[in-house]
Coordinates of C-alpha atoms in Angstrom, one line a residue:
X242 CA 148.1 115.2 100.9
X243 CA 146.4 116.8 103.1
X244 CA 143.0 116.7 105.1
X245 CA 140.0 118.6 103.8
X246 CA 136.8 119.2 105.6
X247 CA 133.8 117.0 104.9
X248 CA 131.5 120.1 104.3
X249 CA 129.9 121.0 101.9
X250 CA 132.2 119.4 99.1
X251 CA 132.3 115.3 100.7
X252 CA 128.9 115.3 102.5
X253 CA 128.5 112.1 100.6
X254 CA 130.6 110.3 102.2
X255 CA 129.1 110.2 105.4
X256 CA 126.5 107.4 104.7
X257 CA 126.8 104.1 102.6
X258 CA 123.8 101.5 101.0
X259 CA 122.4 101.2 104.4
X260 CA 121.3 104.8 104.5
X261 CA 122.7 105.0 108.8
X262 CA 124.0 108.8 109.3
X263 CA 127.2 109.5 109.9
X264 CA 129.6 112.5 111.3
X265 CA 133.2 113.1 110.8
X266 CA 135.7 116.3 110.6
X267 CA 137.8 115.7 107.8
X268 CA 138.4 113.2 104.9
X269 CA 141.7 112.6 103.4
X270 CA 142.4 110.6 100.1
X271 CA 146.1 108.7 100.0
X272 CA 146.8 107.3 96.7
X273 CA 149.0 104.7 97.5
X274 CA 150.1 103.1 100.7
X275 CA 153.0 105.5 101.7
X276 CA 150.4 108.4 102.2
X277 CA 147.6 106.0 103.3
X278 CA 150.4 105.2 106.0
X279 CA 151.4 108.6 106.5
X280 CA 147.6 109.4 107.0
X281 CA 147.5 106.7 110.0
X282 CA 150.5 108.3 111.7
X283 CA 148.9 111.4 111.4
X284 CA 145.6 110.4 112.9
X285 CA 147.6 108.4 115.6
X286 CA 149.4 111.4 117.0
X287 CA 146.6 113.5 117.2
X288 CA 144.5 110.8 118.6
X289 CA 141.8 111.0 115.9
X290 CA 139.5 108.2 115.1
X291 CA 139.5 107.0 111.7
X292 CA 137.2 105.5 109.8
X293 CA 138.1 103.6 106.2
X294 CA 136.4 103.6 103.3
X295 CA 135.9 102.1 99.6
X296 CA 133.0 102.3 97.5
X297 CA 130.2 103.0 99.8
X298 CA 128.1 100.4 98.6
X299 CA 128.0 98.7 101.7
X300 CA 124.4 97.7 103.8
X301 CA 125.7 96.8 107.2
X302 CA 126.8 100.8 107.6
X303 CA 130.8 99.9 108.2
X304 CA 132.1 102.4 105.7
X305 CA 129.8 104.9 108.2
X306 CA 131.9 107.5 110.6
X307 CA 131.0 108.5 113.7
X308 CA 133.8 110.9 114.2
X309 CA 136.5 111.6 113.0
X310 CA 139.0 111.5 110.4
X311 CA 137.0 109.7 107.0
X312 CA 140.3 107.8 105.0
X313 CA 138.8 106.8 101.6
X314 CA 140.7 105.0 99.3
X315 CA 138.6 105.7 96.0
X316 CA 142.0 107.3 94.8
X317 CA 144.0 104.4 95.1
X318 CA 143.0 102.9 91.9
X319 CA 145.3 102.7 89.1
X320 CA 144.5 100.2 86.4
X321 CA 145.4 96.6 88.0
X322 CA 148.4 94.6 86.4
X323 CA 148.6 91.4 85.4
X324 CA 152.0 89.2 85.8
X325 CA 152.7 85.5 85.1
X326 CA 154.8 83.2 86.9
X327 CA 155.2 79.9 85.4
X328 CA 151.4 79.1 84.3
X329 CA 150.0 80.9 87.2
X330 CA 148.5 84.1 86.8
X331 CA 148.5 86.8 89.2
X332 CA 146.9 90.6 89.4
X333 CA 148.3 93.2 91.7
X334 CA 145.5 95.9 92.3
X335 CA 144.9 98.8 94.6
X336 CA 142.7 98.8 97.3
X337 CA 140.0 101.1 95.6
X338 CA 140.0 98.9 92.5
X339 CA 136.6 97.9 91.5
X340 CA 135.6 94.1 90.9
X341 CA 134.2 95.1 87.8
X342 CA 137.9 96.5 86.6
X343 CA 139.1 93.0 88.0
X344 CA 136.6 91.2 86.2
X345 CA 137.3 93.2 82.8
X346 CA 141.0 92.8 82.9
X347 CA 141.2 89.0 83.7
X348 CA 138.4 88.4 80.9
X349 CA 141.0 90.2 78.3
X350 CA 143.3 87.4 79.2
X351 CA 140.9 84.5 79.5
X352 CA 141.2 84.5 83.2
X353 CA 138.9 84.9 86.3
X354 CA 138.7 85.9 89.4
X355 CA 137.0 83.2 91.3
X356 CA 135.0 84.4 94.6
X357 CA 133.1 86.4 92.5
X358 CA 131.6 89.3 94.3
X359 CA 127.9 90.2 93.6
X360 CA 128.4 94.0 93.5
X361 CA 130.9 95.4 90.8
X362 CA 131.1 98.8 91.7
X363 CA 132.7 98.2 95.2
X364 CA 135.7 98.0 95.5
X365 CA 138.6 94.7 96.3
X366 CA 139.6 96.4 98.9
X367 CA 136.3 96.5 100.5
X368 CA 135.7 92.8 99.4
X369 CA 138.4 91.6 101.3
X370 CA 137.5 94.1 104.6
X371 CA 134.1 92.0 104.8
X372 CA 135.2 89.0 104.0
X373 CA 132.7 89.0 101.2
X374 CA 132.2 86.3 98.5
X375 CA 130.3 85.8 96.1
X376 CA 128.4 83.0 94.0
X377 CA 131.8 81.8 93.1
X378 CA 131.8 81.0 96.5
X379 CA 130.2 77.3 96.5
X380 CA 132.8 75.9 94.5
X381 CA 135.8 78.1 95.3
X382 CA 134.9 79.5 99.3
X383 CA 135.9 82.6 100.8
X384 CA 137.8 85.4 98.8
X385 CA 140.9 85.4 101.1
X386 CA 142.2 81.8 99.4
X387 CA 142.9 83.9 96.1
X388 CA 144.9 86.8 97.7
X389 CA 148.6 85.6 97.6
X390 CA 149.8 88.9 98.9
X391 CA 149.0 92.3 100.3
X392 CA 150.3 95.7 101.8
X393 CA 148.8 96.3 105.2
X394 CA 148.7 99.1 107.2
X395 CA 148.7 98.7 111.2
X396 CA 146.7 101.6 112.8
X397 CA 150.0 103.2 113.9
X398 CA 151.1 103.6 110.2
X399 CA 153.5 100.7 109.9
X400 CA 153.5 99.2 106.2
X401 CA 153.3 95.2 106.8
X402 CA 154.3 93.5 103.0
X403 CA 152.4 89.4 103.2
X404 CA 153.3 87.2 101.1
X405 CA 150.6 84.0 101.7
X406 CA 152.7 81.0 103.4
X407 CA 155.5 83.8 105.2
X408 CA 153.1 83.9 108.5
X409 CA 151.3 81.2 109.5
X410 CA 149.7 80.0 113.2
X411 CA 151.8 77.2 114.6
X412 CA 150.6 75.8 118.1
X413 CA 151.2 78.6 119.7
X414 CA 150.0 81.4 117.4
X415 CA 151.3 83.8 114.5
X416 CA 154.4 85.8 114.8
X417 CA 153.7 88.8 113.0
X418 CA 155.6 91.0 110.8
X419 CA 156.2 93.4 114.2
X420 CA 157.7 90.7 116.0
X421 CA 155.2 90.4 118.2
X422 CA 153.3 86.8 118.8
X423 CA 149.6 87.0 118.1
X424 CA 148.4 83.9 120.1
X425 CA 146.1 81.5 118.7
X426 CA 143.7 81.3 121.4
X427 CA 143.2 85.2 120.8
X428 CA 142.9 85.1 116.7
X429 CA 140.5 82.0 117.3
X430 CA 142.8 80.5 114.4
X431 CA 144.6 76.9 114.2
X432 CA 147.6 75.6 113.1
X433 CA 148.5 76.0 109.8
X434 CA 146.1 79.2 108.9
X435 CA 147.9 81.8 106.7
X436 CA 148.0 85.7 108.6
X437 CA 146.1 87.2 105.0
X438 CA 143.2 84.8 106.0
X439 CA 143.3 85.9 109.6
X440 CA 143.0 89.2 108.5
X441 CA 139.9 89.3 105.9
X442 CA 136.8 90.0 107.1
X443 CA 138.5 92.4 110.1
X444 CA 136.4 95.2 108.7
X445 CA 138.7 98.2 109.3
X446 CA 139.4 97.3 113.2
X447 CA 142.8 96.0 113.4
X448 CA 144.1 98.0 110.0
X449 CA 143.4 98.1 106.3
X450 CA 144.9 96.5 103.2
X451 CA 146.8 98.8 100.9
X452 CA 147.3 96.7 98.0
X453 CA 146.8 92.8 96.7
X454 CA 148.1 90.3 94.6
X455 CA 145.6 88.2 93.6
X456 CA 145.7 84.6 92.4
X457 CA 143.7 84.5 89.1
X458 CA 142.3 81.1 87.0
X459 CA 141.7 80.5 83.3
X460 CA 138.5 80.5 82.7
X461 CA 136.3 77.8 81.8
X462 CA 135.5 77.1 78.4
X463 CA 131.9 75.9 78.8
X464 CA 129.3 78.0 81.2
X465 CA 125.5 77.5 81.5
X466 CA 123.4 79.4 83.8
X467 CA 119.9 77.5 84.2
X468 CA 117.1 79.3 86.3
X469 CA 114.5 76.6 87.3
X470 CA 111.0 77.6 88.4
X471 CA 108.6 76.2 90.7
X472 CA 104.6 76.0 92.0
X473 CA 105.4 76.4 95.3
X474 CA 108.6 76.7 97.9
X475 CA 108.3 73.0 99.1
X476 CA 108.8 71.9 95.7
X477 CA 111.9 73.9 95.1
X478 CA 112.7 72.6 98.5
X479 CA 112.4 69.1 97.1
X480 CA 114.4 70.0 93.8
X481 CA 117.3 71.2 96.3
X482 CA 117.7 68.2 98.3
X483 CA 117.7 65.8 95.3
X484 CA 120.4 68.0 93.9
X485 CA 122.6 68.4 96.6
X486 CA 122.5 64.6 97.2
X487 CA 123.9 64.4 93.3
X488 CA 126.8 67.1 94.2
X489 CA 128.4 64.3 97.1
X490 CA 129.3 62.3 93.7
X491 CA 129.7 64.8 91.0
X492 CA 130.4 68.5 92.7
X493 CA 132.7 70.1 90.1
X494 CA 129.8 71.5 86.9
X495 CA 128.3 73.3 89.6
X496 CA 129.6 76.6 90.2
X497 CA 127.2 78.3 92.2
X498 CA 123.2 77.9 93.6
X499 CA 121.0 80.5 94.3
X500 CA 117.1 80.7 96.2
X501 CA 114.7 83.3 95.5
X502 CA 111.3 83.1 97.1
X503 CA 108.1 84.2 95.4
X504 CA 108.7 87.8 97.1
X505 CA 112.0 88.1 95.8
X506 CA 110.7 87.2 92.2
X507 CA 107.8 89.7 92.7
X508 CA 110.9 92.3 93.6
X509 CA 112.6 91.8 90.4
X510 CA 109.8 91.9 88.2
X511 CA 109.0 95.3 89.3
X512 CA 111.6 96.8 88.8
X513 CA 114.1 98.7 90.5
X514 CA 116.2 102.2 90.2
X515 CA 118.1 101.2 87.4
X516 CA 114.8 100.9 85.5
X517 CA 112.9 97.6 84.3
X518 CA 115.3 94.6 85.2
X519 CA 113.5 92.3 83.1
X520 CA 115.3 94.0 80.4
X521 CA 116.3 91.1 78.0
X522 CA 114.7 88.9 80.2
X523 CA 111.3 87.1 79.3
X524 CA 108.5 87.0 81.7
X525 CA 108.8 85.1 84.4
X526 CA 106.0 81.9 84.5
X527 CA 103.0 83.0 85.8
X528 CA 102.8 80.1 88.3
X529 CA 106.4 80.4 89.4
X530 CA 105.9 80.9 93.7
X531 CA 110.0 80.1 93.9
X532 CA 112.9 79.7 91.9
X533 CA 116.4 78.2 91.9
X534 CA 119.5 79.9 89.4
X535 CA 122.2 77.2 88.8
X536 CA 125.4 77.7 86.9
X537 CA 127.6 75.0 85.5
X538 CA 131.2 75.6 84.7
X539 CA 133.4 73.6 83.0
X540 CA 135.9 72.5 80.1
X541 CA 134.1 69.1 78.6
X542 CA 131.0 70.2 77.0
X543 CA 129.3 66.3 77.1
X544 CA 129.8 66.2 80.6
X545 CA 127.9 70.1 81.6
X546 CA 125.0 68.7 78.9
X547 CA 125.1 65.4 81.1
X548 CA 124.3 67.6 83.9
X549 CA 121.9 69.5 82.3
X550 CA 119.9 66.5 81.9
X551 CA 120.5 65.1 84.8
X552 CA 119.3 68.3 86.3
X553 CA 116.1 68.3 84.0
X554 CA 115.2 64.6 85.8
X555 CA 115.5 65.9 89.1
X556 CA 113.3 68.6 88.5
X557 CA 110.4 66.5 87.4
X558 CA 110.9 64.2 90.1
X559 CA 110.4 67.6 92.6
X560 CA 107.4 68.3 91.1
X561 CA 108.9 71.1 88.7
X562 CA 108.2 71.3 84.4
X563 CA 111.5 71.9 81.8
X564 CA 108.9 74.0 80.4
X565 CA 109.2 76.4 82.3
X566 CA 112.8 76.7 83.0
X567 CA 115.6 78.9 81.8
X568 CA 118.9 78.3 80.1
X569 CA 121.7 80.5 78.6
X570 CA 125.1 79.7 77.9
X571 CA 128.1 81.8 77.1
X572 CA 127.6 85.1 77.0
X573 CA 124.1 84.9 77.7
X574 CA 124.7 83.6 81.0
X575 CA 124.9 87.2 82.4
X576 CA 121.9 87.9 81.9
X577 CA 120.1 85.4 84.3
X578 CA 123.0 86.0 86.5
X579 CA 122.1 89.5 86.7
X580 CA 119.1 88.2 88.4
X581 CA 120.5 88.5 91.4
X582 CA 122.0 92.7 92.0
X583 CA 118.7 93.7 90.2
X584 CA 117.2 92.0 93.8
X585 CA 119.1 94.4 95.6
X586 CA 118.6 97.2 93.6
X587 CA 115.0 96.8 93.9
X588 CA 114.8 96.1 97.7
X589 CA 117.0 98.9 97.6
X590 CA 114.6 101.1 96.1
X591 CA 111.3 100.0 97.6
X592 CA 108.8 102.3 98.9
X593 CA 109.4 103.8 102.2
X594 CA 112.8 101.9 102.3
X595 CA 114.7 105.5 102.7
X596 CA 112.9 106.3 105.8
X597 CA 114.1 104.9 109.4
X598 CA 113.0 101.6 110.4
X599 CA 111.0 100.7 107.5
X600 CA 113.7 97.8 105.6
X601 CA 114.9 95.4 107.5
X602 CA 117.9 93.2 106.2
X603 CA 119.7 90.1 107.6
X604 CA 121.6 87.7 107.0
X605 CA 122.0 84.0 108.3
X606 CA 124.8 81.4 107.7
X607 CA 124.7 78.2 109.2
X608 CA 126.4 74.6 108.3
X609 CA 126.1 74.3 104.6
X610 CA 124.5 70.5 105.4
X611 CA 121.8 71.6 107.3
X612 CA 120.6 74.4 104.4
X613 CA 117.3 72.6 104.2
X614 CA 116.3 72.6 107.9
X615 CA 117.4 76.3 107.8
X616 CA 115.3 77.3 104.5
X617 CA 112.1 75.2 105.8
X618 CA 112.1 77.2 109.0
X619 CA 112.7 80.6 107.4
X620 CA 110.1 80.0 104.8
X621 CA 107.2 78.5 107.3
X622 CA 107.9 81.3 109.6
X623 CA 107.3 84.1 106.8
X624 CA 103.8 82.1 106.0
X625 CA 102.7 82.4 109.6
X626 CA 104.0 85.9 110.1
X627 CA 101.8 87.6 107.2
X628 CA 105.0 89.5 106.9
X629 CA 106.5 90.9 103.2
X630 CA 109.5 89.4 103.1
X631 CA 111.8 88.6 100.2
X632 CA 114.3 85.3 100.9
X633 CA 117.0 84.5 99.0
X634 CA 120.7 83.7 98.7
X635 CA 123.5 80.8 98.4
X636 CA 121.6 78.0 98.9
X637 CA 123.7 75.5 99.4
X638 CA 126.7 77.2 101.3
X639 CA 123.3 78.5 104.2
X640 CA 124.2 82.0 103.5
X641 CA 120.4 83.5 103.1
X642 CA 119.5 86.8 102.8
X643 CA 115.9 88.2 104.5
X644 CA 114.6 92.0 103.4
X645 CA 111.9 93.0 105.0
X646 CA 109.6 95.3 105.0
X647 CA 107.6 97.0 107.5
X648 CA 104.5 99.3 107.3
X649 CA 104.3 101.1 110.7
X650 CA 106.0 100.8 114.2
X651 CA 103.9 97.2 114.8
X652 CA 105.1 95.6 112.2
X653 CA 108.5 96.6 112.4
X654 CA 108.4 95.1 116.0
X655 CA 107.1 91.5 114.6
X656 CA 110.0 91.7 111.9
X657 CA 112.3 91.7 114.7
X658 CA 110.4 89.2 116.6
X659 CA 110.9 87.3 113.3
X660 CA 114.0 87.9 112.7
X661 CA 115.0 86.8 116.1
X662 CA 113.7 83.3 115.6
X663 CA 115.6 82.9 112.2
X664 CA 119.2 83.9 114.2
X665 CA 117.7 81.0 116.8
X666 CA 117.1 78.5 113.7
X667 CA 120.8 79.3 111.9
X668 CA 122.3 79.1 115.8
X669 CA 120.6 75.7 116.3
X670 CA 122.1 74.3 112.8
X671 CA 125.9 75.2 112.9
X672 CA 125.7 79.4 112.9
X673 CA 126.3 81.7 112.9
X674 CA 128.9 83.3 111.2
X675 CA 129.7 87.1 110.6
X676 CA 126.8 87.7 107.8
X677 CA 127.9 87.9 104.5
X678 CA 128.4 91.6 104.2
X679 CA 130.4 92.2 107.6
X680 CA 128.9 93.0 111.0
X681 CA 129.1 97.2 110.2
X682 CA 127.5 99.1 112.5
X683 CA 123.7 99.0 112.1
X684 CA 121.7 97.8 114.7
X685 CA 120.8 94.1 114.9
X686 CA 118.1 94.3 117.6
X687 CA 117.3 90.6 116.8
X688 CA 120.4 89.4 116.8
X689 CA 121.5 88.7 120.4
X690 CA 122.8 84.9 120.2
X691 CA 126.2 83.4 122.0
X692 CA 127.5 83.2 118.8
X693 CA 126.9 87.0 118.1
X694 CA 128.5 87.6 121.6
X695 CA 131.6 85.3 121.2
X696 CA 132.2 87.1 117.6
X697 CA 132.3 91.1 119.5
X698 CA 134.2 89.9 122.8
X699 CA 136.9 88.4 120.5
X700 CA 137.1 91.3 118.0
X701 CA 137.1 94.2 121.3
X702 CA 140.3 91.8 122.1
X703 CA 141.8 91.7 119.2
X704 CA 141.2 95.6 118.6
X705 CA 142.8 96.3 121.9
X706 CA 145.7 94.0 120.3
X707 CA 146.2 95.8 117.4
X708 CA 145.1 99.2 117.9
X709 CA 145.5 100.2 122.2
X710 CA 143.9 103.6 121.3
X711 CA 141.3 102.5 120.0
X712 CA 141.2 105.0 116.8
X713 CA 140.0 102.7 114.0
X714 CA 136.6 101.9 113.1
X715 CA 135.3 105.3 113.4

């Protein structure tokens, strides 16, 4: 295994999904985590930065070098395996295994795997580097709680084997597999957190994951995936309260909750690269302004239909008709699901959206309580902006999404502007945490909170912790 140069053959793999431009020297492909270590040893005597990648399909540019020695771990891919113990079910995969290989071997068994990324093609290992979940995410939170084990690599080349519950954060911190003590106060992490949930979400900084063992669960025997529509955003507003009220006494049905605004529903009935989303897919209403996509999940069929029409109440008490709402279950649930990655496909592929400057994205996460506060500020401030601006996301975890898009160099300065006062709003109510698809490496001009701050001094720290030279991360 050795290093090639990037040109002509791997020019590719110098950008991602968020279209930044990149540089690097060489690329290397290890297909398992011997020669992925051997390939951080290498780079650490020479002194060359590295820069890790999966699938590419990132938008916050980390998978981008700037310099450099490009590791991609698209090779590290054999077909997962799947191994009982007991009743529990577990599925050791590569680091450049896709979700969607995940997703298709668990289904052959009955199983699931149940953060439930949005995007298929990329890969676990890139999951896990973000700390990405998906709309599994309400009922079953972040994606680290399902990885019993890994292989991680330090950025000197060392192979550290986790198992989940072998290093955990007493009062005084974590002693790692090195024998070093990694102190609380530095990993902002308390008692009792597990090392594997420590390190997701460390985006390539303080090493990389080589391999996983991943906690699977059988999957339910009842879905339904119901896409209400609405007049007007305060009504779907309205509709959200009521129904997260209802989840304080009966959470479990409800799987996952997601927003679109009436730009965001104008997005994906246009289309995006992949051709007409629609496809299989009526019309949407012709009144419909916003819309909410709830999935129920469960094994008693009375109680999901209970739900259902407990759900159908609520929604004429907010102002909303069963007439025109949505419902699929079994396999038909993808489709309405699939709602949500033709949104990004067509942001994606919006005009002008190649070309510097002109798509803005963002992401804000604040206390899950406080999602309506958060929503009713983000939505009256794109009405008094004028701006075009599609808002959606995890409602009721306050993980929402913002594309924007500008026409010209005045309106990309009041999308910051904007923007800037939506990082104040999820500040003010509980945030803000990394954003949902890792802090990469474009620029986040209207981003400049104490919460930002606090998140960069402590990672610089705990770079300068685990890698001294300061190689990874491109």
């Amino acid at each position: 295994m050795k290093p090639e140069p990037v040109f002509p053959k791997y020019e590719g793999y110098l950008s991602d999904e968020s279209h930044l431009p990149g540089r690097a020297d060489a690329i290397v492909f290890p297909e398992n985590a011997a020669e992925l270590s051997e390939a951080m040893r290498q780079a650490a005597r020479d002194g060359t930065r590295v820069t890790v990648q999966g699938a590419r399909t990132g938008l916050a540019g980390g998978a981008v070098p700037q310099g450099g020695l490009i590791v991609s771990l698209t090779r590290m891919n054999e077909a997962p395996e799947l191994a009982w113990s007991g009743a529990c079910a577990h599925l050791h995969a590569q680091a450049g295994v896709t979700l969607e290989q995940i997703e298709a071997e668990a289904a052959s068994c009955g199983l699931f795997f149940p953060p439930d990324p949005t995007e298929g093609t990329a890969t676990i290992g890139g999951a896990y580097a973000t700390g990405a979940s998906g709309m599994g995410g309400l009922r079953f939170g972040r994606m680290s709680r399902f990885v019993e084990g890994l292989s991680w690599v330090t950025p000197p080349g060392e192979i550290w084997r986790v198992g989940r519950g072998e290093y955990r954060f007493d009062d005084t911190g974590c002693m790692l597999p090195d024998g070093r003590l990694l102190k609380g106060s530095l990993a902002g992490m308390g008692a009792g957190c597990d090392l594997i949930d420590f390190l997701c979400g460390s985006e390539g900084r303080l090493g990389v994951a080589a391999d996983f063992r991943l906690r699977l669960l059988p999957e339910h025997a009842q879905r339904w995936g119901v896409v209400f529509f609405f007049p007007d955003d305060g009504a779907a507003l309205a509709f959200a309260r009521r129904l997260y009220g209802r989840l304080e006494s009966q959470p479990e049905p409800l799987f996952a909750c997601e927003y679109f605004n009436h730009c965001a529903l104008g997005l994906i009935a246009a289309g995006g690269e992949s051709g007409d989303p629609r496809a299989a897919l009526p019309a949407f209403p012709k009144s419909a302004r916003a819309a909410l996509y709830a999935e129920l999940r469960g094994d008693d069929a009375a109680a999901l239909e209970s739900m259902l029409m407990a759900l159908l109440e609520l929604l004429a008490g907010a102002g909303g008709s069963g007439e025109d709402t949505w419902a699929q279950n079994g396999p038909g649930v993808k489709k309405l699901r699939k709602m949500r990655h033709r949104l990004a496909e067509a942001i994606h592929s919006r005009p002008g959206a190649r070309e510097g400057g002109m798509r803005l994205n963002a992401c804000f996460s604040a206390a899950p309580e406080r999602f309506a506060e958060c929503l009713d500020a983000y939505r009256k401030g794109l009405a008094q902006s004028g701006l075009d601006g599609a808002l959606y996301g995890h409602l009721f975890e306050n993980r929402l999404h913002v594309s924007l898009h500008a026409r010209g160099e005045n309106e990309r300065e009041s999308c910051v502007e904007l923007l800037r006062g939506f990082a104040g709003v999820a500040e003010r109510f509980g945030g803000l945490r990394a954003p949902e698809y890792g802090e990469g490496k474009l620029p986040r001009p209207w981003d400049d909170t104490a919460s930002r701050r606090r998140r960069e001094e402590r990672m610089r720290a705990l770079a300068a912790f685990f890698d001294p030279s300061g190689l990874m991360g491109g």
